[in-house]
């Protein structure tokens, strides 16, 4: 007979993989864990770091299923009471009017948009003005420069933008 445990599922979607943990609410023990990798798109020019958002979704389901199955394999009946999800920041996912992904996501570590970041900083009056107005120096990994990059280099995709995630 399986023991019933009230649990939470913790999920972290990082640059290289999704990790999932099933944790007991009563004592904080990790009852099951799994990892599912996802990869950068190969063959891109230097500085371009992109992934397919669908790969994140698939890896999330694989890791979550794996963590629950590992807990169950040890005789634990998992009763989920919550899910916590964290993910990489500043990945630029573009959706069209039908909520369909338009292109691969440009990640936080993509530096191909450095010229566009510099252009935005200059448009707002330089680095001091940019910090004063936005609270940061607008590095190339932030979303604003990725949108300007897309407007310049992929106008057909830029025209499809309905939602930026």
mmCIF file of C-alpha atoms in Angstrom:
data_model
loop_
_atom_site.group_PDB
_atom_site.id
_atom_site.type_symbol
_atom_site.label_atom_id
_atom_site.label_comp_id
_atom_site.label_asym_id
_atom_site.label_seq_id
_atom_site.Cartn_x
_atom_site.Cartn_y
_atom_site.Cartn_z
ATOM 1 C CA UNK A 1 0.000 0.000 0.000
ATOM 2 C CA UNK A 2 1.322 3.439 -0.968
ATOM 3 C CA UNK A 3 1.734 6.149 1.665
ATOM 4 C CA UNK A 4 -0.031 9.410 0.802
ATOM 5 C CA UNK A 5 2.155 12.519 1.037
ATOM 6 C CA UNK A 6 0.997 16.082 0.681
ATOM 7 C CA UNK A 7 3.596 17.626 -1.624
ATOM 8 C CA UNK A 8 4.601 20.586 -3.699
ATOM 9 C CA UNK A 9 6.281 20.427 -7.080
ATOM 10 C CA UNK A 10 9.190 22.786 -7.664
ATOM 11 C CA UNK A 11 10.226 23.471 -11.259
ATOM 12 C CA UNK A 12 13.225 25.442 -12.531
ATOM 13 C CA UNK A 13 13.517 26.073 -16.257
ATOM 14 C CA UNK A 14 17.102 27.099 -16.897
ATOM 15 C CA UNK A 15 19.212 27.735 -19.956
ATOM 16 C CA UNK A 16 20.251 24.088 -20.346
ATOM 17 C CA UNK A 17 17.518 22.027 -18.687
ATOM 18 C CA UNK A 18 14.363 21.861 -16.624
ATOM 19 C CA UNK A 19 14.721 20.472 -13.115
ATOM 20 C CA UNK A 20 11.758 19.279 -11.044
ATOM 21 C CA UNK A 21 11.469 18.271 -7.385
ATOM 22 C CA UNK A 22 8.596 16.689 -5.468
ATOM 23 C CA UNK A 23 8.915 17.909 -1.870
ATOM 24 C CA UNK A 24 6.985 16.718 1.189
ATOM 25 C CA UNK A 25 5.041 19.499 2.880
ATOM 26 C CA UNK A 26 5.308 17.809 6.281
ATOM 27 C CA UNK A 27 9.098 17.584 6.573
ATOM 28 C CA UNK A 28 10.653 19.183 3.464
ATOM 29 C CA UNK A 29 12.131 15.922 2.176
ATOM 30 C CA UNK A 30 12.753 15.587 -1.542
ATOM 31 C CA UNK A 31 10.682 12.565 -2.563
ATOM 32 C CA UNK A 32 11.439 12.582 -6.280
ATOM 33 C CA UNK A 33 13.551 14.592 -8.702
ATOM 34 C CA UNK A 34 14.235 14.611 -12.420
ATOM 35 C CA UNK A 35 15.966 16.695 -15.044
ATOM 36 C CA UNK A 36 15.193 17.041 -18.747
ATOM 37 C CA UNK A 37 17.632 18.837 -21.052
ATOM 38 C CA UNK A 38 16.907 21.313 -23.804
ATOM 39 C CA UNK A 39 19.517 22.702 -26.152
ATOM 40 C CA UNK A 40 20.616 25.929 -27.772
ATOM 41 C CA UNK A 41 19.897 26.079 -31.486
ATOM 42 C CA UNK A 42 23.052 24.985 -33.292
ATOM 43 C CA UNK A 43 24.802 26.778 -36.137
ATOM 44 C CA UNK A 44 23.876 30.346 -35.241
ATOM 45 C CA UNK A 45 26.357 33.198 -35.752
ATOM 46 C CA UNK A 46 28.579 34.264 -32.857
ATOM 47 C CA UNK A 47 26.603 36.019 -30.121
ATOM 48 C CA UNK A 48 23.232 34.548 -31.103
ATOM 49 C CA UNK A 49 21.792 32.341 -28.343
ATOM 50 C CA UNK A 50 18.346 30.989 -29.129
ATOM 51 C CA UNK A 51 16.041 28.138 -28.155
ATOM 52 C CA UNK A 52 12.670 26.851 -29.246
ATOM 53 C CA UNK A 53 10.065 27.600 -26.547
ATOM 54 C CA UNK A 54 8.330 24.312 -27.390
ATOM 55 C CA UNK A 55 11.476 22.516 -26.175
ATOM 56 C CA UNK A 56 11.018 24.204 -22.768
ATOM 57 C CA UNK A 57 7.435 22.944 -22.560
ATOM 58 C CA UNK A 58 8.394 19.407 -23.521
ATOM 59 C CA UNK A 59 11.279 19.389 -21.044
ATOM 60 C CA UNK A 60 9.004 20.724 -18.293
ATOM 61 C CA UNK A 61 6.469 17.944 -18.778
ATOM 62 C CA UNK A 62 9.231 15.322 -18.946
ATOM 63 C CA UNK A 63 10.941 16.552 -15.766
ATOM 64 C CA UNK A 64 7.695 16.928 -13.804
ATOM 65 C CA UNK A 65 6.424 13.530 -14.857
ATOM 66 C CA UNK A 66 9.813 12.007 -14.014
ATOM 67 C CA UNK A 67 9.938 13.536 -10.521
ATOM 68 C CA UNK A 68 6.423 12.318 -9.683
ATOM 69 C CA UNK A 69 7.136 8.852 -11.110
ATOM 70 C CA UNK A 70 10.334 8.551 -9.031
ATOM 71 C CA UNK A 71 8.394 9.413 -5.875
ATOM 72 C CA UNK A 72 5.689 6.890 -6.771
ATOM 73 C CA UNK A 73 8.274 4.203 -7.540
ATOM 74 C CA UNK A 74 9.420 4.403 -3.915
ATOM 75 C CA UNK A 75 5.895 3.696 -2.644
ATOM 76 C CA UNK A 76 4.697 7.288 -2.276
ATOM 77 C CA UNK A 77 1.299 8.473 -3.444
ATOM 78 C CA UNK A 78 1.915 12.109 -4.378
ATOM 79 C CA UNK A 79 -0.893 14.507 -3.517
ATOM 80 C CA UNK A 80 0.106 17.852 -5.051
ATOM 81 C CA UNK A 81 -0.939 20.975 -3.147
ATOM 82 C CA UNK A 82 1.062 23.521 -5.112
ATOM 83 C CA UNK A 83 3.458 24.136 -7.963
ATOM 84 C CA UNK A 84 6.264 26.689 -8.016
ATOM 85 C CA UNK A 85 7.933 27.558 -11.307
ATOM 86 C CA UNK A 86 11.024 29.672 -11.913
ATOM 87 C CA UNK A 87 12.604 30.348 -15.260
ATOM 88 C CA UNK A 88 15.415 32.105 -17.012
ATOM 89 C CA UNK A 89 14.909 35.837 -17.255
ATOM 90 C CA UNK A 90 14.915 38.051 -20.316
ATOM 91 C CA UNK A 91 14.203 35.334 -22.873
ATOM 92 C CA UNK A 92 12.211 37.078 -25.594
ATOM 93 C CA UNK A 93 9.267 34.973 -26.766
ATOM 94 C CA UNK A 94 7.164 36.567 -29.499
ATOM 95 C CA UNK A 95 3.556 35.508 -30.110
ATOM 96 C CA UNK A 96 1.333 36.398 -33.034
ATOM 97 C CA UNK A 97 -2.367 37.274 -32.822
ATOM 98 C CA UNK A 98 -3.246 33.578 -32.437
ATOM 99 C CA UNK A 99 -0.764 33.123 -29.541
ATOM 100 C CA UNK A 100 1.560 31.096 -31.774
ATOM 101 C CA UNK A 101 5.323 31.473 -31.273
ATOM 102 C CA UNK A 102 6.699 33.519 -34.187
ATOM 103 C CA UNK A 103 10.407 32.626 -33.956
ATOM 104 C CA UNK A 104 12.885 30.956 -31.596
ATOM 105 C CA UNK A 105 13.401 32.828 -28.322
ATOM 106 C CA UNK A 106 16.461 35.060 -28.042
ATOM 107 C CA UNK A 107 17.875 34.308 -24.581
ATOM 108 C CA UNK A 108 19.307 36.461 -21.795
ATOM 109 C CA UNK A 109 22.819 35.476 -22.894
ATOM 110 C CA UNK A 110 22.313 36.554 -26.526
ATOM 111 C CA UNK A 111 24.735 39.383 -27.291
ATOM 112 C CA UNK A 112 23.822 39.828 -30.960
ATOM 113 C CA UNK A 113 21.640 42.788 -29.993
ATOM 114 C CA UNK A 114 24.481 44.865 -28.448
ATOM 115 C CA UNK A 115 24.356 47.493 -31.251
ATOM 116 C CA UNK A 116 20.600 47.897 -30.722
ATOM 117 C CA UNK A 117 21.075 48.206 -26.942
ATOM 118 C CA UNK A 118 23.658 50.939 -27.522
ATOM 119 C CA UNK A 119 21.279 52.698 -29.919
ATOM 120 C CA UNK A 120 18.469 52.699 -27.345
ATOM 121 C CA UNK A 121 20.800 54.044 -24.652
ATOM 122 C CA UNK A 122 21.838 56.863 -26.971
ATOM 123 C CA UNK A 123 18.206 57.619 -27.870
ATOM 124 C CA UNK A 124 17.363 58.188 -24.196
ATOM 125 C CA UNK A 125 20.331 60.487 -23.711
ATOM 126 C CA UNK A 126 23.256 58.222 -22.813
ATOM 127 C CA UNK A 127 24.051 55.787 -20.026
ATOM 128 C CA UNK A 128 23.460 58.207 -17.138
ATOM 129 C CA UNK A 129 20.053 59.209 -18.481
ATOM 130 C CA UNK A 130 19.201 55.574 -19.210
ATOM 131 C CA UNK A 131 19.985 54.563 -15.626
ATOM 132 C CA UNK A 132 18.023 57.509 -14.261
ATOM 133 C CA UNK A 133 14.968 56.724 -16.412
ATOM 134 C CA UNK A 134 14.947 52.917 -16.278
ATOM 135 C CA UNK A 135 17.020 51.945 -13.254
ATOM 136 C CA UNK A 136 19.538 49.986 -15.331
ATOM 137 C CA UNK A 137 22.111 50.338 -18.056
ATOM 138 C CA UNK A 138 20.099 48.303 -20.599
ATOM 139 C CA UNK A 139 22.447 45.411 -21.339
ATOM 140 C CA UNK A 140 22.039 43.583 -24.637
ATOM 141 C CA UNK A 141 20.357 40.638 -22.891
ATOM 142 C CA UNK A 142 17.269 42.697 -22.041
ATOM 143 C CA UNK A 143 14.157 42.494 -24.216
ATOM 144 C CA UNK A 144 14.047 46.040 -25.614
ATOM 145 C CA UNK A 145 17.175 45.567 -27.703
ATOM 146 C CA UNK A 146 15.899 42.224 -28.977
ATOM 147 C CA UNK A 147 12.741 43.885 -30.273
ATOM 148 C CA UNK A 148 14.707 46.604 -32.048
ATOM 149 C CA UNK A 149 17.022 43.919 -33.474
ATOM 150 C CA UNK A 150 13.990 42.047 -34.816
ATOM 151 C CA UNK A 151 12.550 45.231 -36.327
ATOM 152 C CA UNK A 152 15.818 45.785 -38.212
ATOM 153 C CA UNK A 153 16.788 42.216 -39.128
ATOM 154 C CA UNK A 154 13.471 40.336 -39.278
ATOM 155 C CA UNK A 155 10.797 42.899 -40.208
ATOM 156 C CA UNK A 156 8.433 40.145 -41.344
ATOM 157 C CA UNK A 157 8.517 38.617 -37.846
ATOM 158 C CA UNK A 158 8.387 42.020 -36.169
ATOM 159 C CA UNK A 159 5.149 42.767 -38.053
ATOM 160 C CA UNK A 160 3.569 39.634 -36.532
ATOM 161 C CA UNK A 161 4.133 40.688 -32.914
ATOM 162 C CA UNK A 162 0.961 40.659 -30.846
ATOM 163 C CA UNK A 163 2.407 39.653 -27.465
ATOM 164 C CA UNK A 164 5.897 39.724 -25.981
ATOM 165 C CA UNK A 165 6.354 37.181 -23.207
#
